[in-house]
Amino acid sequence: MKKKVTRIGVLTSGGDSPGMNAAIRAVVRTGIYHGLEVFGVMRGYAGMIDNDIFRMDSRSVANIIQRGGTILKTARSDEFRTPEGRTKAYNNLKSHGIDGLVVIGGDGSFNGAQRLSNEHDIPCIGIPGTIDRDIAGTDVTIGFDTAVNTAVQAIDKIRDTMDAHDRVFVVEVMGRDAGYIALHSGIATGAENIIIPETRTDIDDMIASLDEKEKRRKLVNLIVVAEGGEYGDANEIGKIIKARIPEADTRVCILGHIQRGGSPTCEDRVVASHMGYYAVESLLCGRHNVMVGVIKGKIHYTPLDKVVKEKHSIGQEWMKIVKILAS
Ligand code: F6P
């Protein structure tokens, strides 16, 4: 028989994502609705180790649903990767009587949650919060919709000036290990080429097709690249194009962290609220050490150990579609 949870902690960890505040709000208010005491852990696992933990009430999360970033702040903690660090963190949770934890973050954060839970027998529930969308067990992650729409708006603006000057543009979007922002923003802005870490790109083929387009005077060509692409960053790809097609007027733009900030879209706020609610319900009904995801519009629970082992994959057929649509 599982112990009843009475005091829960909530934290955000890893890269922040727009909508994390909406998820915190949902966790706090659902917890209070069920008569739980709710504690905020500042700066993710780093704050847990430093005992930077405080009691939250309904008002602590007022007027935050529309704000990007995270009121609990976030960090990456090397100390938490060690068993000693996790013991210190657990003892701090225990000193507040916290007997259940909601972790909002990506797979690295879930890996930490799973280790903590295995070593110290504290139930943890994951909520996928990352702009990268590269989490198994869910079709959506909090922040992706906002980030990808920020990227689309920026690339649309680049397209205006690119078109005016008949230029080739290499635009870099975020995603060190994941190409979803590049794939979606590239398709939505009519990119000629998309370079992502999940699929192989034949650079000779790409250069040949750009060259062929230059020859038939299709001078406006957009290449969207994820930061983790196999040929290096956008500057490197820009250099390759400049060296091999010197007649192309090539420019590079790195969108960077503007993609991670800003007010969350309606979609991200709703998804975050939905997942936050079910994370607390899950702790209460004894469904422990799972991540709350959404698959085909429905709430879905996946064991944390499965989430951290599996990866989302992007099928090669997408690249064929990109090529056909941009001809
Ligand atoms: O949060 C995910 C992410 O934005 C990746 O897309 C990116 O590669 C990474 O974080 C950058 O992280 P930071 O700027 O915190 O080092």
mmCIF file of C-alpha atoms and ligand atoms in Angstrom:
data_model
loop_
_atom_site.group_PDB
_atom_site.id
_atom_site.type_symbol
_atom_site.label_atom_id
_atom_site.label_comp_id
_atom_site.label_asym_id
_atom_site.label_seq_id
_atom_site.Cartn_x
_atom_site.Cartn_y
_atom_site.Cartn_z
ATOM 1 C CA MET A 1 0.000 0.000 0.000
ATOM 2 C CA LYS A 2 1.490 3.347 -1.071
ATOM 3 C CA LYS A 3 1.805 6.131 1.535
ATOM 4 C CA LYS A 4 -0.634 9.009 1.147
ATOM 5 C CA VAL A 5 1.009 12.190 -0.128
ATOM 6 C CA THR A 6 0.332 15.291 2.002
ATOM 7 C CA ARG A 7 3.063 17.828 1.189
ATOM 8 C CA ILE A 8 4.344 18.278 -2.326
ATOM 9 C CA GLY A 9 7.240 20.179 -3.843
ATOM 10 C CA VAL A 10 7.338 21.669 -7.327
ATOM 11 C CA LEU A 11 10.389 22.745 -9.302
ATOM 12 C CA THR A 12 11.487 23.742 -12.784
ATOM 13 C CA SER A 13 14.770 22.414 -14.113
ATOM 14 C CA GLY A 14 16.959 22.555 -17.249
ATOM 15 C CA GLY A 15 16.281 25.143 -19.949
ATOM 16 C CA ASP A 16 13.210 27.239 -19.168
ATOM 17 C CA SER A 17 10.255 27.201 -21.551
ATOM 18 C CA PRO A 18 7.251 29.492 -22.009
ATOM 19 C CA GLY A 19 4.313 27.968 -20.148
ATOM 20 C CA MET A 20 6.296 26.679 -17.161
ATOM 21 C CA ASN A 21 4.588 29.322 -15.010
ATOM 22 C CA ALA A 22 1.167 28.090 -16.111
ATOM 23 C CA ALA A 23 2.192 24.563 -15.070
ATOM 24 C CA ILE A 24 3.449 25.771 -11.654
ATOM 25 C CA ARG A 25 0.155 27.609 -11.150
ATOM 26 C CA ALA A 26 -1.845 24.482 -11.981
ATOM 27 C CA VAL A 27 0.211 22.293 -9.632
ATOM 28 C CA VAL A 28 -0.074 24.761 -6.742
ATOM 29 C CA ARG A 29 -3.788 25.370 -7.107
ATOM 30 C CA THR A 30 -4.715 21.728 -7.726
ATOM 31 C CA GLY A 31 -2.641 20.728 -4.689
ATOM 32 C CA ILE A 32 -4.323 23.309 -2.482
ATOM 33 C CA TYR A 33 -7.742 22.267 -3.810
ATOM 34 C CA HIS A 34 -6.999 18.757 -2.543
ATOM 35 C CA GLY A 35 -5.859 20.027 0.864
ATOM 36 C CA LEU A 36 -2.138 19.481 0.239
ATOM 37 C CA GLU A 37 0.611 21.793 1.411
ATOM 38 C CA VAL A 38 2.632 22.956 -1.574
ATOM 39 C CA PHE A 39 6.287 24.049 -1.562
ATOM 40 C CA GLY A 40 8.243 25.767 -4.315
ATOM 41 C CA VAL A 41 11.842 24.669 -4.830
ATOM 42 C CA MET A 42 13.943 27.485 -6.283
ATOM 43 C CA ARG A 43 16.512 26.909 -9.092
ATOM 44 C CA GLY A 44 15.660 23.263 -9.666
ATOM 45 C CA TYR A 45 17.885 20.641 -8.067
ATOM 46 C CA ALA A 46 20.466 23.295 -7.144
ATOM 47 C CA GLY A 47 17.907 24.972 -4.860
ATOM 48 C CA MET A 48 16.925 21.601 -3.438
ATOM 49 C CA ILE A 49 20.545 21.032 -2.394
ATOM 50 C CA ASP A 50 20.751 24.587 -0.948
ATOM 51 C CA ASN A 51 17.417 24.172 0.874
ATOM 52 C CA ASP A 52 15.989 27.108 -1.070
ATOM 53 C CA ILE A 53 12.434 25.871 -0.501
ATOM 54 C CA PHE A 54 9.369 27.915 0.487
ATOM 55 C CA ARG A 55 5.699 27.399 1.188
ATOM 56 C CA MET A 56 3.353 28.503 -1.601
ATOM 57 C CA ASP A 57 -0.288 29.496 -1.489
ATOM 58 C CA SER A 58 -2.864 30.314 -4.138
ATOM 59 C CA ARG A 59 -1.724 33.943 -4.282
ATOM 60 C CA SER A 60 1.920 32.950 -4.908
ATOM 61 C CA VAL A 61 0.897 32.011 -8.429
ATOM 62 C CA ALA A 62 -1.435 34.933 -9.193
ATOM 63 C CA ASN A 63 -0.821 36.851 -12.428
ATOM 64 C CA ILE A 64 1.838 34.492 -13.812
ATOM 65 C CA ILE A 65 -0.041 32.416 -16.413
ATOM 66 C CA GLN A 66 0.858 34.888 -19.179
ATOM 67 C CA ARG A 67 4.536 35.224 -18.269
ATOM 68 C CA GLY A 68 7.463 33.455 -19.934
ATOM 69 C CA GLY A 69 10.432 32.161 -17.915
ATOM 70 C CA THR A 70 9.741 30.569 -14.545
ATOM 71 C CA ILE A 71 9.017 32.223 -11.201
ATOM 72 C CA LEU A 72 10.847 29.323 -9.524
ATOM 73 C CA LYS A 73 13.912 29.991 -11.684
ATOM 74 C CA THR A 74 15.906 27.125 -13.145
ATOM 75 C CA ALA A 75 19.432 25.771 -13.156
ATOM 76 C CA ARG A 76 21.531 22.792 -14.141
ATOM 77 C CA SER A 77 23.186 21.168 -11.109
ATOM 78 C CA ASP A 78 26.374 19.082 -11.309
ATOM 79 C CA GLU A 79 26.188 18.275 -7.585
ATOM 80 C CA PHE A 80 22.796 16.628 -8.022
ATOM 81 C CA ARG A 81 24.402 14.172 -10.458
ATOM 82 C CA THR A 82 26.240 12.632 -7.478
ATOM 83 C CA PRO A 83 24.584 10.306 -4.884
ATOM 84 C CA GLU A 84 25.868 12.621 -2.108
ATOM 85 C CA GLY A 85 24.187 15.616 -3.739
ATOM 86 C CA ARG A 86 20.903 13.741 -4.047
ATOM 87 C CA THR A 87 21.055 12.641 -0.398
ATOM 88 C CA LYS A 88 21.591 16.250 0.678
ATOM 89 C CA ALA A 89 18.663 17.325 -1.510
ATOM 90 C CA TYR A 90 16.404 14.584 -0.153
ATOM 91 C CA ASN A 91 17.232 15.473 3.460
ATOM 92 C CA ASN A 92 16.180 19.068 2.749
ATOM 93 C CA LEU A 93 12.881 17.869 1.278
ATOM 94 C CA LYS A 94 12.379 15.685 4.350
ATOM 95 C CA SER A 95 13.063 18.625 6.699
ATOM 96 C CA HIS A 96 9.964 20.301 5.186
ATOM 97 C CA GLY A 97 7.969 17.079 5.334
ATOM 98 C CA ILE A 98 7.734 16.967 1.507
ATOM 99 C CA ASP A 99 6.597 13.513 0.438
ATOM 100 C CA GLY A 100 5.903 14.009 -3.268
ATOM 101 C CA LEU A 101 7.588 15.972 -6.043
ATOM 102 C CA VAL A 102 6.534 17.470 -9.378
ATOM 103 C CA VAL A 103 9.443 18.114 -11.743
ATOM 104 C CA ILE A 104 8.849 20.353 -14.752
ATOM 105 C CA GLY A 105 11.653 20.014 -17.302
ATOM 106 C CA GLY A 106 13.237 17.839 -19.976
ATOM 107 C CA ASP A 107 14.741 14.364 -20.025
ATOM 108 C CA GLY A 108 17.828 15.389 -18.027
ATOM 109 C CA SER A 109 15.522 16.630 -15.267
ATOM 110 C CA PHE A 110 13.536 13.380 -15.354
ATOM 111 C CA ASN A 111 16.726 11.379 -15.127
ATOM 112 C CA GLY A 112 17.505 13.250 -11.882
ATOM 113 C CA ALA A 113 13.955 12.685 -10.597
ATOM 114 C CA GLN A 114 14.144 8.991 -11.292
ATOM 115 C CA ARG A 115 17.461 8.601 -9.473
ATOM 116 C CA LEU A 116 16.190 10.585 -6.484
ATOM 117 C CA SER A 117 13.080 8.472 -6.339
ATOM 118 C CA ASN A 118 14.946 5.143 -6.631
ATOM 119 C CA GLU A 119 17.486 6.043 -3.970
ATOM 120 C CA HIS A 120 15.205 7.759 -1.462
ATOM 121 C CA ASP A 121 11.715 6.451 -2.065
ATOM 122 C CA ILE A 122 10.028 9.759 -2.810
ATOM 123 C CA PRO A 123 7.377 9.688 -5.554
ATOM 124 C CA CYS A 124 8.097 12.000 -8.487
ATOM 125 C CA ILE A 125 5.907 13.078 -11.375
ATOM 126 C CA GLY A 126 7.383 14.638 -14.519
ATOM 127 C CA ILE A 127 5.811 17.356 -16.654
ATOM 128 C CA PRO A 128 7.525 17.833 -20.042
ATOM 129 C CA GLY A 129 8.663 21.449 -20.218
ATOM 130 C CA THR A 130 11.122 22.110 -23.030
ATOM 131 C CA ILE A 131 11.039 24.122 -26.237
ATOM 132 C CA ASP A 132 12.827 21.229 -27.962
ATOM 133 C CA ARG A 133 9.830 18.815 -27.984
ATOM 134 C CA ASP A 134 12.199 15.853 -27.921
ATOM 135 C CA ILE A 135 10.582 13.857 -25.120
ATOM 136 C CA ALA A 136 9.244 10.328 -25.543
ATOM 137 C CA GLY A 137 5.733 9.584 -24.266
ATOM 138 C CA THR A 138 4.119 12.826 -25.391
ATOM 139 C CA ASP A 139 3.165 14.600 -28.607
ATOM 140 C CA VAL A 140 3.548 18.008 -27.008
ATOM 141 C CA THR A 141 5.939 19.688 -24.605
ATOM 142 C CA ILE A 142 5.323 22.965 -22.818
ATOM 143 C CA GLY A 143 6.996 25.830 -24.672
ATOM 144 C CA PHE A 144 7.423 24.310 -28.119
ATOM 145 C CA ASP A 145 4.395 26.033 -29.609
ATOM 146 C CA THR A 146 5.525 29.451 -28.372
ATOM 147 C CA ALA A 147 9.145 28.929 -29.441
ATOM 148 C CA VAL A 148 8.301 27.663 -32.896
ATOM 149 C CA ASN A 149 5.891 30.530 -33.499
ATOM 150 C CA THR A 150 8.555 33.019 -32.384
ATOM 151 C CA ALA A 151 10.919 31.406 -34.890
ATOM 152 C CA VAL A 152 8.293 31.547 -37.666
ATOM 153 C CA GLN A 153 7.599 35.234 -37.054
ATOM 154 C CA ALA A 154 11.317 36.029 -37.123
ATOM 155 C CA ILE A 155 11.952 33.992 -40.286
ATOM 156 C CA ASP A 156 8.976 35.660 -42.028
ATOM 157 C CA LYS A 157 10.669 39.004 -41.352
ATOM 158 C CA ILE A 158 13.966 37.696 -42.686
ATOM 159 C CA ARG A 159 12.138 36.489 -45.794
ATOM 160 C CA ASP A 160 10.967 40.034 -46.577
ATOM 161 C CA THR A 161 14.486 41.432 -46.728
ATOM 162 C CA MET A 162 15.875 38.228 -48.255
ATOM 163 C CA ASP A 163 13.364 38.502 -51.077
ATOM 164 C CA ALA A 164 14.026 42.213 -51.592
ATOM 165 C CA HIS A 165 17.748 41.491 -52.123
ATOM 166 C CA ASP A 166 17.525 38.096 -53.843
ATOM 167 C CA ARG A 167 19.627 36.464 -51.171
ATOM 168 C CA VAL A 168 20.403 33.062 -49.737
ATOM 169 C CA PHE A 169 19.855 33.019 -45.976
ATOM 170 C CA VAL A 170 21.000 30.450 -43.448
ATOM 171 C CA VAL A 171 18.885 30.820 -40.303
ATOM 172 C CA GLU A 172 19.832 28.955 -37.134
ATOM 173 C CA VAL A 173 17.137 28.008 -34.655
ATOM 174 C CA MET A 174 17.490 26.327 -31.246
ATOM 175 C CA GLY A 175 17.752 22.596 -30.684
ATOM 176 C CA ARG A 176 21.165 21.241 -29.745
ATOM 177 C CA ASP A 177 20.009 17.633 -29.968
ATOM 178 C CA ALA A 178 16.582 18.077 -31.519
ATOM 179 C CA GLY A 179 15.342 19.273 -34.877
ATOM 180 C CA TYR A 180 11.662 19.911 -34.180
ATOM 181 C CA ILE A 181 11.890 23.709 -34.084
ATOM 182 C CA ALA A 182 13.929 23.664 -37.304
ATOM 183 C CA LEU A 183 11.618 21.193 -39.020
ATOM 184 C CA HIS A 184 8.372 22.926 -38.106
ATOM 185 C CA SER A 185 9.561 26.512 -38.573
ATOM 186 C CA GLY A 186 11.292 25.535 -41.823
ATOM 187 C CA ILE A 187 8.186 23.904 -43.270
ATOM 188 C CA ALA A 188 5.978 26.775 -42.109
ATOM 189 C CA THR A 189 8.213 29.381 -43.779
ATOM 190 C CA GLY A 190 8.798 27.448 -47.009
ATOM 191 C CA ALA A 191 12.486 26.689 -46.442
ATOM 192 C CA GLU A 192 14.401 25.155 -49.353
ATOM 193 C CA ASN A 193 16.528 23.078 -46.980
ATOM 194 C CA ILE A 194 16.286 22.054 -43.339
ATOM 195 C CA ILE A 195 19.263 20.631 -41.486
ATOM 196 C CA ILE A 196 18.549 18.751 -38.268
ATOM 197 C CA PRO A 197 20.518 16.399 -35.997
ATOM 198 C CA GLU A 198 18.112 13.465 -36.415
ATOM 199 C CA THR A 199 18.569 12.911 -40.139
ATOM 200 C CA ARG A 200 21.612 12.891 -42.394
ATOM 201 C CA THR A 201 22.045 15.781 -44.781
ATOM 202 C CA ASP A 202 23.915 15.296 -48.033
ATOM 203 C CA ILE A 203 25.715 18.639 -48.226
ATOM 204 C CA ASP A 204 26.854 18.019 -51.830
ATOM 205 C CA ASP A 205 23.276 17.399 -52.810
ATOM 206 C CA MET A 206 22.177 20.589 -51.031
ATOM 207 C CA ILE A 207 24.882 22.663 -52.753
ATOM 208 C CA ALA A 208 24.003 21.123 -56.135
ATOM 209 C CA SER A 209 20.328 22.015 -55.724
ATOM 210 C CA LEU A 210 21.194 25.591 -54.610
ATOM 211 C CA ASP A 211 23.501 25.895 -57.596
ATOM 212 C CA GLU A 212 20.818 24.641 -59.947
ATOM 213 C CA LYS A 213 18.366 27.180 -58.474
ATOM 214 C CA GLU A 214 20.925 30.009 -58.892
ATOM 215 C CA LYS A 215 21.337 29.003 -62.554
ATOM 216 C CA ARG A 216 17.626 29.184 -63.227
ATOM 217 C CA ARG A 217 17.544 32.549 -61.374
ATOM 218 C CA LYS A 218 15.658 31.304 -58.302
ATOM 219 C CA LEU A 219 17.908 33.446 -56.158
ATOM 220 C CA VAL A 220 15.926 33.504 -52.916
ATOM 221 C CA ASN A 221 16.780 30.408 -50.899
ATOM 222 C CA LEU A 222 16.202 29.775 -47.228
ATOM 223 C CA ILE A 223 18.085 27.157 -45.226
ATOM 224 C CA VAL A 224 16.918 26.542 -41.670
ATOM 225 C CA VAL A 225 19.419 24.757 -39.476
ATOM 226 C CA ALA A 226 19.111 23.416 -35.931
ATOM 227 C CA GLU A 227 22.034 24.438 -33.719
ATOM 228 C CA GLY A 228 23.035 20.788 -33.379
ATOM 229 C CA GLY A 229 23.364 20.060 -37.098
ATOM 230 C CA GLU A 230 26.112 17.736 -38.338
ATOM 231 C CA TYR A 231 27.934 20.448 -40.360
ATOM 232 C CA GLY A 232 28.295 22.823 -37.422
ATOM 233 C CA ASP A 233 26.419 26.036 -36.797
ATOM 234 C CA ALA A 234 24.837 28.388 -39.318
ATOM 235 C CA ASN A 235 28.107 30.307 -39.750
ATOM 236 C CA GLU A 236 29.876 27.128 -40.857
ATOM 237 C CA ILE A 237 27.134 26.307 -43.342
ATOM 238 C CA GLY A 238 27.181 29.898 -44.596
ATOM 239 C CA LYS A 239 30.958 29.546 -45.174
ATOM 240 C CA ILE A 240 30.488 26.314 -47.145
ATOM 241 C CA ILE A 241 27.879 27.956 -49.392
ATOM 242 C CA LYS A 242 29.993 31.080 -49.903
ATOM 243 C CA ALA A 243 33.017 28.972 -50.849
ATOM 244 C CA ARG A 244 31.154 26.691 -53.249
ATOM 245 C CA ILE A 245 28.677 29.159 -54.805
ATOM 246 C CA PRO A 246 30.472 32.525 -54.577
ATOM 247 C CA GLU A 247 27.941 34.196 -56.876
ATOM 248 C CA ALA A 248 25.130 33.589 -54.319
ATOM 249 C CA ASP A 249 24.607 36.596 -52.024
ATOM 250 C CA THR A 250 24.599 34.651 -48.729
ATOM 251 C CA ARG A 251 23.790 35.889 -45.228
ATOM 252 C CA VAL A 252 23.536 34.155 -41.844
ATOM 253 C CA CYS A 253 21.205 34.865 -38.925
ATOM 254 C CA ILE A 254 21.222 33.094 -35.546
ATOM 255 C CA LEU A 255 17.885 33.566 -33.769
ATOM 256 C CA GLY A 256 19.165 32.398 -30.360
ATOM 257 C CA HIS A 257 17.450 32.791 -27.018
ATOM 258 C CA ILE A 258 14.577 35.010 -28.150
ATOM 259 C CA GLN A 259 12.982 31.643 -28.983
ATOM 260 C CA ARG A 260 12.978 30.605 -25.329
ATOM 261 C CA GLY A 261 11.363 33.726 -23.929
ATOM 262 C CA GLY A 262 8.114 35.611 -24.332
ATOM 263 C CA SER A 263 4.514 35.215 -23.333
ATOM 264 C CA PRO A 264 3.301 31.631 -23.878
ATOM 265 C CA THR A 265 0.754 30.935 -26.614
ATOM 266 C CA CYS A 266 -2.770 29.876 -25.708
ATOM 267 C CA GLU A 267 -1.818 26.298 -26.651
ATOM 268 C CA ASP A 268 1.146 26.221 -24.242
ATOM 269 C CA ARG A 269 -0.896 27.706 -21.392
ATOM 270 C CA VAL A 270 -3.689 25.169 -21.873
ATOM 271 C CA VAL A 271 -1.352 22.186 -22.179
ATOM 272 C CA ALA A 272 0.603 23.312 -19.102
ATOM 273 C CA SER A 273 -2.593 23.757 -17.075
ATOM 274 C CA HIS A 274 -3.863 20.345 -18.151
ATOM 275 C CA MET A 275 -0.591 18.564 -17.337
ATOM 276 C CA GLY A 276 -0.152 20.407 -14.024
ATOM 277 C CA TYR A 277 -3.603 19.341 -12.895
ATOM 278 C CA TYR A 278 -3.019 15.684 -13.809
ATOM 279 C CA ALA A 279 0.452 15.631 -12.233
ATOM 280 C CA VAL A 280 -1.098 16.304 -8.813
ATOM 281 C CA GLU A 281 -3.979 13.896 -9.430
ATOM 282 C CA SER A 282 -1.389 11.293 -10.292
ATOM 283 C CA LEU A 283 0.528 11.763 -7.032
ATOM 284 C CA LEU A 284 -2.733 11.533 -5.106
ATOM 285 C CA CYS A 285 -3.987 8.343 -6.703
ATOM 286 C CA GLY A 286 -0.624 6.581 -6.249
ATOM 287 C CA ARG A 287 0.434 6.607 -9.918
ATOM 288 C CA HIS A 288 4.061 7.389 -9.146
ATOM 289 C CA ASN A 289 7.276 7.980 -11.103
ATOM 290 C CA VAL A 290 5.567 8.692 -14.388
ATOM 291 C CA MET A 291 5.594 11.617 -16.792
ATOM 292 C CA VAL A 292 2.278 13.188 -17.702
ATOM 293 C CA GLY A 293 2.115 13.531 -21.466
ATOM 294 C CA VAL A 294 -0.496 14.158 -24.116
ATOM 295 C CA ILE A 295 -0.882 11.677 -26.961
ATOM 296 C CA LYS A 296 -3.506 12.269 -29.647
ATOM 297 C CA GLY A 297 -5.100 14.902 -27.422
ATOM 298 C CA LYS A 298 -5.448 12.621 -24.396
ATOM 299 C CA ILE A 299 -3.515 12.540 -21.135
ATOM 300 C CA HIS A 300 -1.051 9.666 -21.144
ATOM 301 C CA TYR A 301 1.326 8.431 -18.412
ATOM 302 C CA THR A 302 4.743 6.984 -19.213
ATOM 303 C CA PRO A 303 7.137 5.584 -16.584
ATOM 304 C CA LEU A 304 10.041 8.000 -16.079
ATOM 305 C CA ASP A 305 12.617 5.271 -16.751
ATOM 306 C CA LYS A 306 11.053 4.687 -20.176
ATOM 307 C CA VAL A 307 10.949 8.418 -20.933
ATOM 308 C CA VAL A 308 14.665 8.861 -20.240
ATOM 309 C CA LYS A 309 15.652 5.818 -22.319
ATOM 310 C CA GLU A 310 13.617 6.548 -25.428
ATOM 311 C CA LYS A 311 13.948 9.366 -27.933
ATOM 312 C CA HIS A 312 11.503 10.909 -30.316
ATOM 313 C CA SER A 313 12.581 10.360 -33.887
ATOM 314 C CA ILE A 314 11.961 12.400 -37.030
ATOM 315 C CA GLY A 315 11.319 10.367 -40.175
ATOM 316 C CA GLN A 316 13.460 10.923 -43.283
ATOM 317 C CA GLU A 317 10.232 11.300 -45.313
ATOM 318 C CA TRP A 318 9.895 14.843 -43.950
ATOM 319 C CA MET A 319 13.021 15.848 -45.864
ATOM 320 C CA LYS A 320 11.502 14.514 -49.078
ATOM 321 C CA ILE A 321 8.399 16.626 -48.460
ATOM 322 C CA VAL A 322 10.558 19.723 -47.832
ATOM 323 C CA LYS A 323 12.401 19.166 -51.123
ATOM 324 C CA ILE A 324 9.214 18.703 -53.153
ATOM 325 C CA LEU A 325 7.439 21.707 -51.648
ATOM 326 C CA ALA A 326 10.413 24.036 -52.134
ATOM 327 C CA SER A 327 11.180 23.154 -55.770
HETATM 328 O O1 F6P B 1 16.068 24.285 -23.554
HETATM 329 C C1 F6P B 1 16.572 23.601 -24.625
HETATM 330 C C2 F6P B 1 17.611 24.445 -25.285
HETATM 331 O O2 F6P B 1 17.081 25.692 -25.565
HETATM 332 C C3 F6P B 1 18.229 23.860 -26.525
HETATM 333 O O3 F6P B 1 17.449 24.033 -27.668
HETATM 334 C C4 F6P B 1 19.523 24.581 -26.568
HETATM 335 O O4 F6P B 1 20.461 23.871 -27.281
HETATM 336 C C5 F6P B 1 19.896 24.688 -25.133
HETATM 337 O O5 F6P B 1 18.696 24.649 -24.410
HETATM 338 C C6 F6P B 1 20.675 25.915 -24.792
HETATM 339 O O6 F6P B 1 20.787 26.008 -23.420
HETATM 340 P P1 F6P B 1 21.522 27.149 -22.607
HETATM 341 O O7 F6P B 1 21.378 28.404 -23.356
HETATM 342 O O8 F6P B 1 20.789 27.177 -21.317
HETATM 343 O O9 F6P B 1 22.905 26.700 -22.489
#
